[in-house]
């Protein structure tokens, strides 16, 4: 194991921002820490970086405890939400920063800077001022700068959340590709599940300072550990498994779980129709209960509905 957290607790005064977290990140693995705002993700990331000290528990790298190892000796790369670039330096000057600190010679440095700019899709940008770049370009520079000294672990704190949605989705795909191309070991903090599931080999869900579930994205998405986690992952209605034809106790339904289909097993009446970003969402009455559904029908219509299992989560590991 590369990174090992063992029962890490971090307190600010009397309140614990992180409680008893044990988590590992293997060599070459990308793990996302996913949870709502305030659940302790950044605090945990900052503790791994060495910017905060655990009140108890340990942070270790390759079985060696990092207590007492200062931030700059951990060989970890850091990328924050707002990039924190040096405004008076060029793109190349920013990317070369960590290499200069390590006294890498000039020729070697220039070569590495060009290779990294190519990796992040900014060929030809070396001499630009960073103040002339868009938000997305600045985050690419921040990423190249963090990767330049070949950190053994890359720590990313909401790296895309300052960008607008379309750019964020594109950059998440790019970031996933380049983390894999560079075989980077990384821990990414995010509150956005699309981002976590795009980037990560494993997702760790946090709630109120604790890691409540860890697993591959598909598993966490389809089997959240409890109702609170299921709600965080988009389920807004909870019904017995038999309702959707599954032999399990309880399932959570996402907005896309039910869709209009003349051959479907359920029947209801359309109460409302709302236009969303990329589809029409319906509110349907089935036996006196309201459910969300999707489909091209009108208010008042009597419709049949089929179950789309991608929109259904089994709750509580059942
Ligand atoms: P997240 O990254 O999930 O949004 P944070 O780690 O930033 O959560 O915060 C976790 C909890 O710790 C919150 O209740 C927050 O208010 C508190 N907290 C964070 N930083 C500090 C600090 N420097 N001093 C006191 N409390 C803090």
mmCIF file of C-alpha atoms and ligand atoms in Angstrom:
data_model
loop_
_atom_site.group_PDB
_atom_site.id
_atom_site.type_symbol
_atom_site.label_atom_id
_atom_site.label_comp_id
_atom_site.label_asym_id
_atom_site.label_seq_id
_atom_site.Cartn_x
_atom_site.Cartn_y
_atom_site.Cartn_z
ATOM 1 C CA UNK A 1 0.000 0.000 0.000
ATOM 2 C CA UNK A 2 1.284 3.458 -0.799
ATOM 3 C CA UNK A 3 -0.825 5.693 1.461
ATOM 4 C CA UNK A 4 -2.245 4.287 4.676
ATOM 5 C CA UNK A 5 -4.519 6.175 7.030
ATOM 6 C CA UNK A 6 -5.083 4.407 10.314
ATOM 7 C CA UNK A 7 -7.886 5.680 12.599
ATOM 8 C CA UNK A 8 -7.159 9.315 11.789
ATOM 9 C CA UNK A 9 -9.035 11.884 13.896
ATOM 10 C CA UNK A 10 -8.553 15.617 13.396
ATOM 11 C CA UNK A 11 -9.994 18.117 15.858
ATOM 12 C CA UNK A 12 -10.481 21.860 15.692
ATOM 13 C CA UNK A 13 -10.857 22.717 19.366
ATOM 14 C CA UNK A 14 -13.400 20.270 20.775
ATOM 15 C CA UNK A 15 -15.095 19.349 17.487
ATOM 16 C CA UNK A 16 -13.763 16.508 15.368
ATOM 17 C CA UNK A 17 -13.744 17.494 11.665
ATOM 18 C CA UNK A 18 -12.440 13.993 10.821
ATOM 19 C CA UNK A 19 -13.295 10.961 12.988
ATOM 20 C CA UNK A 20 -11.509 7.642 13.028
ATOM 21 C CA UNK A 21 -10.813 7.403 9.286
ATOM 22 C CA UNK A 22 -8.930 4.382 7.987
ATOM 23 C CA UNK A 23 -8.287 4.328 4.248
ATOM 24 C CA UNK A 24 -5.610 3.155 1.836
ATOM 25 C CA UNK A 25 -4.552 4.291 -1.605
ATOM 26 C CA UNK A 26 -2.551 1.728 -3.559
ATOM 27 C CA UNK A 27 0.312 2.533 -5.909
ATOM 28 C CA UNK A 28 -1.144 3.925 -9.169
ATOM 29 C CA UNK A 29 -4.660 4.103 -7.766
ATOM 30 C CA UNK A 30 -6.983 7.119 -7.952
ATOM 31 C CA UNK A 31 -9.329 7.406 -4.965
ATOM 32 C CA UNK A 32 -12.058 10.052 -4.685
ATOM 33 C CA UNK A 33 -13.209 11.386 -1.317
ATOM 34 C CA UNK A 34 -16.830 12.244 -1.970
ATOM 35 C CA UNK A 35 -19.294 13.877 0.401
ATOM 36 C CA UNK A 36 -21.393 16.944 1.071
ATOM 37 C CA UNK A 37 -19.865 20.275 1.984
ATOM 38 C CA UNK A 38 -18.551 20.357 5.563
ATOM 39 C CA UNK A 39 -18.152 16.578 5.977
ATOM 40 C CA UNK A 40 -14.381 16.812 6.514
ATOM 41 C CA UNK A 41 -12.928 16.038 3.072
ATOM 42 C CA UNK A 42 -10.574 19.010 2.860
ATOM 43 C CA UNK A 43 -9.455 18.566 6.439
ATOM 44 C CA UNK A 44 -8.507 14.958 5.697
ATOM 45 C CA UNK A 45 -6.667 15.982 2.524
ATOM 46 C CA UNK A 46 -4.806 18.757 4.350
ATOM 47 C CA UNK A 47 -3.844 16.280 7.071
ATOM 48 C CA UNK A 48 -2.388 13.904 4.495
ATOM 49 C CA UNK A 49 -0.483 16.842 2.976
ATOM 50 C CA UNK A 50 0.934 17.708 6.405
ATOM 51 C CA UNK A 51 -0.890 21.054 6.641
ATOM 52 C CA UNK A 52 -2.895 19.791 9.654
ATOM 53 C CA UNK A 53 -1.831 17.350 12.370
ATOM 54 C CA UNK A 54 -3.988 14.358 13.355
ATOM 55 C CA UNK A 55 -5.142 14.460 16.994
ATOM 56 C CA UNK A 56 -4.870 10.678 16.961
ATOM 57 C CA UNK A 57 -4.197 7.938 14.438
ATOM 58 C CA UNK A 58 -1.508 7.915 11.778
ATOM 59 C CA UNK A 59 -0.749 8.817 8.180
ATOM 60 C CA UNK A 60 1.891 6.560 6.632
ATOM 61 C CA UNK A 61 3.574 6.149 3.265
ATOM 62 C CA UNK A 62 4.936 2.700 2.384
ATOM 63 C CA UNK A 63 4.533 1.755 6.043
ATOM 64 C CA UNK A 64 6.607 4.663 7.277
ATOM 65 C CA UNK A 65 4.800 7.109 9.592
ATOM 66 C CA UNK A 66 4.749 10.688 8.270
ATOM 67 C CA UNK A 67 4.271 12.355 11.673
ATOM 68 C CA UNK A 68 6.938 15.040 11.904
ATOM 69 C CA UNK A 69 7.651 15.012 8.149
ATOM 70 C CA UNK A 70 6.967 18.576 6.931
ATOM 71 C CA UNK A 71 4.790 19.353 3.898
ATOM 72 C CA UNK A 72 7.662 19.929 1.442
ATOM 73 C CA UNK A 73 9.422 16.683 2.447
ATOM 74 C CA UNK A 74 6.421 14.443 1.789
ATOM 75 C CA UNK A 75 6.888 14.536 -2.004
ATOM 76 C CA UNK A 76 3.167 15.036 -2.494
ATOM 77 C CA UNK A 77 1.750 17.333 -5.195
ATOM 78 C CA UNK A 78 -1.125 19.643 -4.319
ATOM 79 C CA UNK A 79 -3.797 21.165 -6.531
ATOM 80 C CA UNK A 80 -6.465 23.428 -5.057
ATOM 81 C CA UNK A 81 -9.776 24.703 -6.382
ATOM 82 C CA UNK A 82 -8.413 28.062 -7.459
ATOM 83 C CA UNK A 83 -5.049 26.892 -8.799
ATOM 84 C CA UNK A 84 -3.014 29.360 -6.720
ATOM 85 C CA UNK A 85 -0.617 30.054 -9.584
ATOM 86 C CA UNK A 86 2.155 32.639 -9.295
ATOM 87 C CA UNK A 87 0.593 35.579 -11.189
ATOM 88 C CA UNK A 88 3.896 37.246 -12.080
ATOM 89 C CA UNK A 89 5.352 34.140 -13.696
ATOM 90 C CA UNK A 90 4.720 32.712 -17.174
ATOM 91 C CA UNK A 91 3.057 29.347 -17.702
ATOM 92 C CA UNK A 92 6.498 27.724 -18.061
ATOM 93 C CA UNK A 93 7.739 29.576 -14.958
ATOM 94 C CA UNK A 94 4.864 28.169 -12.932
ATOM 95 C CA UNK A 95 5.305 24.607 -14.178
ATOM 96 C CA UNK A 96 9.087 24.753 -13.633
ATOM 97 C CA UNK A 97 8.749 25.988 -10.048
ATOM 98 C CA UNK A 98 9.060 22.633 -8.262
ATOM 99 C CA UNK A 99 11.924 21.610 -10.553
ATOM 100 C CA UNK A 100 13.873 24.772 -9.757
ATOM 101 C CA UNK A 101 13.374 24.102 -6.056
ATOM 102 C CA UNK A 102 14.964 20.718 -6.625
ATOM 103 C CA UNK A 103 17.786 22.259 -8.626
ATOM 104 C CA UNK A 104 16.996 20.250 -11.744
ATOM 105 C CA UNK A 105 19.311 21.623 -14.464
ATOM 106 C CA UNK A 106 17.939 23.955 -17.062
ATOM 107 C CA UNK A 107 17.938 21.685 -20.093
ATOM 108 C CA UNK A 108 16.234 18.873 -18.211
ATOM 109 C CA UNK A 109 13.760 21.371 -16.734
ATOM 110 C CA UNK A 110 12.769 22.832 -20.103
ATOM 111 C CA UNK A 111 12.257 19.364 -21.527
ATOM 112 C CA UNK A 112 10.037 18.323 -18.626
ATOM 113 C CA UNK A 113 7.989 21.545 -18.790
ATOM 114 C CA UNK A 114 7.274 21.008 -22.498
ATOM 115 C CA UNK A 115 6.316 17.373 -21.930
ATOM 116 C CA UNK A 116 3.932 18.359 -19.134
ATOM 117 C CA UNK A 117 2.327 21.154 -21.146
ATOM 118 C CA UNK A 118 1.710 18.625 -23.874
ATOM 119 C CA UNK A 119 0.243 16.169 -21.349
ATOM 120 C CA UNK A 120 -2.270 18.761 -20.096
ATOM 121 C CA UNK A 121 -3.111 19.982 -23.615
ATOM 122 C CA UNK A 122 -1.323 23.353 -23.423
ATOM 123 C CA UNK A 123 1.368 22.996 -26.088
ATOM 124 C CA UNK A 124 2.492 26.426 -27.239
ATOM 125 C CA UNK A 125 1.427 28.150 -24.002
ATOM 126 C CA UNK A 126 4.840 28.170 -22.310
ATOM 127 C CA UNK A 127 5.481 31.901 -22.553
ATOM 128 C CA UNK A 128 1.928 33.093 -21.833
ATOM 129 C CA UNK A 129 1.207 35.035 -18.696
ATOM 130 C CA UNK A 130 -1.046 32.993 -16.421
ATOM 131 C CA UNK A 131 -3.291 36.032 -15.901
ATOM 132 C CA UNK A 132 -4.236 35.777 -19.588
ATOM 133 C CA UNK A 133 -5.567 32.232 -19.277
ATOM 134 C CA UNK A 134 -9.144 31.013 -18.794
ATOM 135 C CA UNK A 135 -10.086 29.265 -15.543
ATOM 136 C CA UNK A 136 -9.842 25.849 -17.195
ATOM 137 C CA UNK A 137 -6.400 26.619 -18.641
ATOM 138 C CA UNK A 138 -5.195 27.852 -15.256
ATOM 139 C CA UNK A 139 -6.247 24.578 -13.641
ATOM 140 C CA UNK A 140 -4.341 22.665 -16.330
ATOM 141 C CA UNK A 141 -1.236 24.718 -15.486
ATOM 142 C CA UNK A 142 -1.773 24.025 -11.759
ATOM 143 C CA UNK A 143 -1.964 20.330 -12.561
ATOM 144 C CA UNK A 144 1.193 20.423 -14.717
ATOM 145 C CA UNK A 145 3.007 22.317 -11.942
ATOM 146 C CA UNK A 146 1.976 19.740 -9.336
ATOM 147 C CA UNK A 147 3.013 16.821 -11.583
ATOM 148 C CA UNK A 148 6.362 18.339 -12.631
ATOM 149 C CA UNK A 149 8.492 17.043 -9.718
ATOM 150 C CA UNK A 150 6.933 13.540 -10.156
ATOM 151 C CA UNK A 151 5.185 13.513 -6.778
ATOM 152 C CA UNK A 152 4.602 10.081 -5.280
ATOM 153 C CA UNK A 153 1.034 11.158 -4.457
ATOM 154 C CA UNK A 154 -1.117 13.854 -6.036
ATOM 155 C CA UNK A 155 -3.675 15.513 -3.743
ATOM 156 C CA UNK A 156 -6.453 17.397 -5.532
ATOM 157 C CA UNK A 157 -8.937 19.503 -3.544
ATOM 158 C CA UNK A 158 -12.077 20.236 -5.625
ATOM 159 C CA UNK A 159 -9.813 20.850 -8.647
ATOM 160 C CA UNK A 160 -12.675 21.555 -11.052
ATOM 161 C CA UNK A 161 -15.350 23.136 -8.901
ATOM 162 C CA UNK A 162 -14.526 26.752 -9.789
ATOM 163 C CA UNK A 163 -15.252 26.011 -13.470
ATOM 164 C CA UNK A 164 -18.604 26.114 -15.213
ATOM 165 C CA UNK A 165 -20.447 22.851 -15.773
ATOM 166 C CA UNK A 166 -19.638 22.092 -19.428
ATOM 167 C CA UNK A 167 -15.945 22.769 -18.916
ATOM 168 C CA UNK A 168 -15.945 20.770 -15.693
ATOM 169 C CA UNK A 169 -17.354 17.703 -17.419
ATOM 170 C CA UNK A 170 -14.792 17.953 -20.233
ATOM 171 C CA UNK A 171 -11.890 18.557 -17.882
ATOM 172 C CA UNK A 172 -12.936 15.655 -15.624
ATOM 173 C CA UNK A 173 -12.615 13.306 -18.609
ATOM 174 C CA UNK A 174 -9.236 14.839 -19.560
ATOM 175 C CA UNK A 175 -8.021 14.637 -15.983
ATOM 176 C CA UNK A 176 -9.037 10.965 -15.695
ATOM 177 C CA UNK A 177 -7.075 10.199 -18.868
ATOM 178 C CA UNK A 178 -3.952 12.029 -17.860
ATOM 179 C CA UNK A 179 -3.861 10.623 -14.327
ATOM 180 C CA UNK A 180 -3.883 7.179 -15.953
ATOM 181 C CA UNK A 181 -1.330 8.095 -18.636
ATOM 182 C CA UNK A 182 1.040 9.421 -15.993
ATOM 183 C CA UNK A 183 0.268 6.378 -13.723
ATOM 184 C CA UNK A 184 -0.396 8.837 -10.941
ATOM 185 C CA UNK A 185 -1.370 7.797 -7.440
ATOM 186 C CA UNK A 186 -3.971 10.351 -6.437
ATOM 187 C CA UNK A 187 -6.571 11.340 -3.895
ATOM 188 C CA UNK A 188 -9.249 13.700 -5.206
ATOM 189 C CA UNK A 189 -11.652 15.585 -2.961
ATOM 190 C CA UNK A 190 -15.009 16.444 -4.524
ATOM 191 C CA UNK A 191 -18.668 16.987 -3.638
ATOM 192 C CA UNK A 192 -19.718 16.139 -7.207
ATOM 193 C CA UNK A 193 -20.525 12.464 -7.823
ATOM 194 C CA UNK A 194 -20.137 12.675 -11.598
ATOM 195 C CA UNK A 195 -16.631 13.962 -11.053
ATOM 196 C CA UNK A 196 -15.792 11.278 -8.484
ATOM 197 C CA UNK A 197 -17.137 8.479 -10.651
ATOM 198 C CA UNK A 198 -15.358 9.788 -13.764
ATOM 199 C CA UNK A 199 -11.984 10.050 -12.048
ATOM 200 C CA UNK A 200 -11.707 7.344 -9.459
ATOM 201 C CA UNK A 201 -10.842 3.659 -9.300
ATOM 202 C CA UNK A 202 -12.431 3.672 -5.844
ATOM 203 C CA UNK A 203 -14.749 6.127 -4.152
ATOM 204 C CA UNK A 204 -14.768 6.795 -0.394
ATOM 205 C CA UNK A 205 -18.007 8.383 0.788
ATOM 206 C CA UNK A 206 -17.663 10.727 3.777
ATOM 207 C CA UNK A 207 -20.379 11.906 6.111
ATOM 208 C CA UNK A 208 -19.909 13.975 9.273
ATOM 209 C CA UNK A 209 -16.187 13.313 9.490
ATOM 210 C CA UNK A 210 -16.378 9.576 8.876
ATOM 211 C CA UNK A 211 -15.770 7.390 5.843
ATOM 212 C CA UNK A 212 -19.024 5.440 5.631
ATOM 213 C CA UNK A 213 -18.399 3.436 2.456
ATOM 214 C CA UNK A 214 -15.484 2.613 0.150
ATOM 215 C CA UNK A 215 -15.698 0.756 -3.137
ATOM 216 C CA UNK A 216 -15.491 0.842 -6.921
ATOM 217 C CA UNK A 217 -17.784 3.545 -8.404
ATOM 218 C CA UNK A 218 -20.307 1.101 -9.895
ATOM 219 C CA UNK A 219 -20.688 -0.739 -6.593
ATOM 220 C CA UNK A 220 -21.125 2.407 -4.490
ATOM 221 C CA UNK A 221 -23.596 3.806 -7.045
ATOM 222 C CA UNK A 222 -25.718 0.645 -7.161
ATOM 223 C CA UNK A 223 -25.457 -0.375 -3.485
ATOM 224 C CA UNK A 224 -25.169 2.598 -1.130
ATOM 225 C CA UNK A 225 -24.586 1.515 2.449
ATOM 226 C CA UNK A 226 -27.546 3.358 3.995
ATOM 227 C CA UNK A 227 -30.435 5.710 3.215
ATOM 228 C CA UNK A 228 -28.401 8.865 3.891
ATOM 229 C CA UNK A 229 -25.707 7.767 1.416
ATOM 230 C CA UNK A 230 -28.371 6.758 -1.106
ATOM 231 C CA UNK A 231 -29.944 10.231 -0.803
ATOM 232 C CA UNK A 232 -26.564 11.856 -1.319
ATOM 233 C CA UNK A 233 -26.180 9.698 -4.454
ATOM 234 C CA UNK A 234 -29.439 10.942 -5.940
ATOM 235 C CA UNK A 235 -32.121 8.592 -4.600
ATOM 236 C CA UNK A 236 -35.209 10.518 -3.521
ATOM 237 C CA UNK A 237 -37.763 7.767 -2.979
ATOM 238 C CA UNK A 238 -37.457 4.525 -1.017
ATOM 239 C CA UNK A 239 -39.660 1.501 -1.699
ATOM 240 C CA UNK A 240 -39.627 -2.265 -1.069
ATOM 241 C CA UNK A 241 -37.555 -4.152 -3.650
ATOM 242 C CA UNK A 242 -40.657 -5.995 -4.819
ATOM 243 C CA UNK A 243 -42.029 -2.686 -6.196
ATOM 244 C CA UNK A 244 -39.347 -2.791 -8.935
ATOM 245 C CA UNK A 245 -39.260 -6.583 -9.176
ATOM 246 C CA UNK A 246 -36.085 -7.100 -7.120
ATOM 247 C CA UNK A 247 -35.870 -9.764 -4.404
ATOM 248 C CA UNK A 248 -34.344 -7.355 -1.852
ATOM 249 C CA UNK A 249 -35.667 -5.497 1.178
ATOM 250 C CA UNK A 250 -35.397 -1.873 0.219
ATOM 251 C CA UNK A 251 -34.348 0.105 -2.838
ATOM 252 C CA UNK A 252 -33.822 3.793 -3.552
ATOM 253 C CA UNK A 253 -35.180 5.317 -6.751
ATOM 254 C CA UNK A 254 -33.423 8.064 -8.694
ATOM 255 C CA UNK A 255 -35.352 10.438 -10.941
ATOM 256 C CA UNK A 256 -34.634 8.185 -13.924
ATOM 257 C CA UNK A 257 -35.719 4.898 -12.298
ATOM 258 C CA UNK A 258 -39.144 4.860 -13.931
ATOM 259 C CA UNK A 259 -39.776 5.574 -17.589
ATOM 260 C CA UNK A 260 -42.892 5.626 -19.703
ATOM 261 C CA UNK A 261 -43.228 2.313 -21.556
ATOM 262 C CA UNK A 262 -46.527 0.861 -22.845
ATOM 263 C CA UNK A 263 -45.256 -2.629 -21.938
ATOM 264 C CA UNK A 264 -44.207 -1.638 -18.386
ATOM 265 C CA UNK A 265 -45.597 -3.367 -15.293
ATOM 266 C CA UNK A 266 -46.584 -0.225 -13.324
ATOM 267 C CA UNK A 267 -49.485 2.112 -14.013
ATOM 268 C CA UNK A 268 -50.131 5.694 -12.932
ATOM 269 C CA UNK A 269 -51.404 9.174 -13.775
ATOM 270 C CA UNK A 270 -49.133 12.072 -14.780
ATOM 271 C CA UNK A 271 -49.456 14.935 -12.252
ATOM 272 C CA UNK A 272 -46.713 17.292 -13.471
ATOM 273 C CA UNK A 273 -44.210 17.802 -16.267
ATOM 274 C CA UNK A 274 -40.999 19.790 -15.716
ATOM 275 C CA UNK A 275 -38.329 20.595 -18.281
ATOM 276 C CA UNK A 276 -34.839 19.827 -17.055
ATOM 277 C CA UNK A 277 -31.452 20.444 -18.633
ATOM 278 C CA UNK A 278 -31.529 17.448 -20.971
ATOM 279 C CA UNK A 279 -34.868 15.710 -20.429
ATOM 280 C CA UNK A 280 -38.466 16.126 -19.329
ATOM 281 C CA UNK A 281 -39.165 14.996 -15.778
ATOM 282 C CA UNK A 282 -42.585 13.744 -14.741
ATOM 283 C CA UNK A 283 -44.344 13.436 -11.436
ATOM 284 C CA UNK A 284 -46.614 10.396 -11.568
ATOM 285 C CA UNK A 285 -49.261 9.180 -9.121
ATOM 286 C CA UNK A 286 -49.094 5.410 -8.618
ATOM 287 C CA UNK A 287 -51.693 4.079 -6.169
ATOM 288 C CA UNK A 288 -51.820 7.375 -4.301
ATOM 289 C CA UNK A 289 -48.011 7.835 -4.003
ATOM 290 C CA UNK A 290 -45.953 10.319 -6.044
ATOM 291 C CA UNK A 291 -42.970 9.114 -8.084
ATOM 292 C CA UNK A 292 -40.557 10.814 -10.456
ATOM 293 C CA UNK A 293 -40.346 9.390 -13.976
ATOM 294 C CA UNK A 294 -39.177 10.296 -17.481
ATOM 295 C CA UNK A 295 -41.052 10.134 -20.760
ATOM 296 C CA UNK A 296 -42.804 12.101 -23.520
ATOM 297 C CA UNK A 297 -46.357 12.356 -22.165
ATOM 298 C CA UNK A 298 -48.768 15.071 -20.967
ATOM 299 C CA UNK A 299 -50.243 16.028 -17.607
ATOM 300 C CA UNK A 300 -53.391 13.996 -16.900
ATOM 301 C CA UNK A 301 -52.303 11.060 -19.105
ATOM 302 C CA UNK A 302 -52.751 7.553 -17.784
ATOM 303 C CA UNK A 303 -49.394 5.830 -18.441
ATOM 304 C CA UNK A 304 -47.621 2.537 -17.983
ATOM 305 C CA UNK A 305 -44.083 2.611 -16.582
ATOM 306 C CA UNK A 306 -41.070 0.319 -16.824
ATOM 307 C CA UNK A 307 -38.172 0.175 -14.358
ATOM 308 C CA UNK A 308 -34.682 1.213 -15.481
ATOM 309 C CA UNK A 309 -32.347 -0.596 -13.103
ATOM 310 C CA UNK A 310 -29.572 2.013 -13.600
ATOM 311 C CA UNK A 311 -31.806 4.376 -11.671
ATOM 312 C CA UNK A 312 -32.352 1.925 -8.808
ATOM 313 C CA UNK A 313 -30.016 1.466 -5.822
ATOM 314 C CA UNK A 314 -30.121 -1.432 -3.345
ATOM 315 C CA UNK A 315 -29.833 0.161 0.056
ATOM 316 C CA UNK A 316 -27.885 -1.276 2.974
ATOM 317 C CA UNK A 317 -25.722 -3.816 1.157
ATOM 318 C CA UNK A 318 -28.687 -6.059 0.336
HETATM 319 P P1 LIG B 1 -15.389 19.707 3.383
HETATM 320 O O1 LIG B 1 -14.053 19.778 2.731
HETATM 321 O O2 LIG B 1 -16.007 18.348 3.314
HETATM 322 O O3 LIG B 1 -16.330 20.764 2.898
HETATM 323 P P2 LIG B 1 -13.983 20.653 5.733
HETATM 324 O O4 LIG B 1 -12.900 19.661 5.956
HETATM 325 O O5 LIG B 1 -13.613 21.934 5.071
HETATM 326 O O6 LIG B 1 -15.190 19.957 4.966
HETATM 327 O O7 LIG B 1 -14.655 21.015 7.127
HETATM 328 C C1 LIG B 1 -15.074 20.014 8.048
HETATM 329 C C2 LIG B 1 -15.551 20.667 9.324
HETATM 330 O O8 LIG B 1 -14.465 21.294 10.009
HETATM 331 C C3 LIG B 1 -16.570 21.766 9.099
HETATM 332 O O9 LIG B 1 -17.510 21.713 10.140
HETATM 333 C C4 LIG B 1 -15.756 23.033 9.161
HETATM 334 O O10 LIG B 1 -16.538 24.103 9.589
HETATM 335 C C5 LIG B 1 -14.687 22.669 10.181
HETATM 336 N N1 LIG B 1 -13.414 23.384 9.933
HETATM 337 C C6 LIG B 1 -12.685 23.319 8.805
HETATM 338 N N2 LIG B 1 -11.545 24.047 8.911
HETATM 339 C C7 LIG B 1 -11.567 24.589 10.157
HETATM 340 C C8 LIG B 1 -10.669 25.445 10.893
HETATM 341 N N3 LIG B 1 -9.513 25.876 10.357
HETATM 342 N N4 LIG B 1 -11.025 25.799 12.152
HETATM 343 C C9 LIG B 1 -12.177 25.345 12.704
HETATM 344 N N5 LIG B 1 -13.046 24.543 12.071
HETATM 345 C C10 LIG B 1 -12.763 24.155 10.813
#
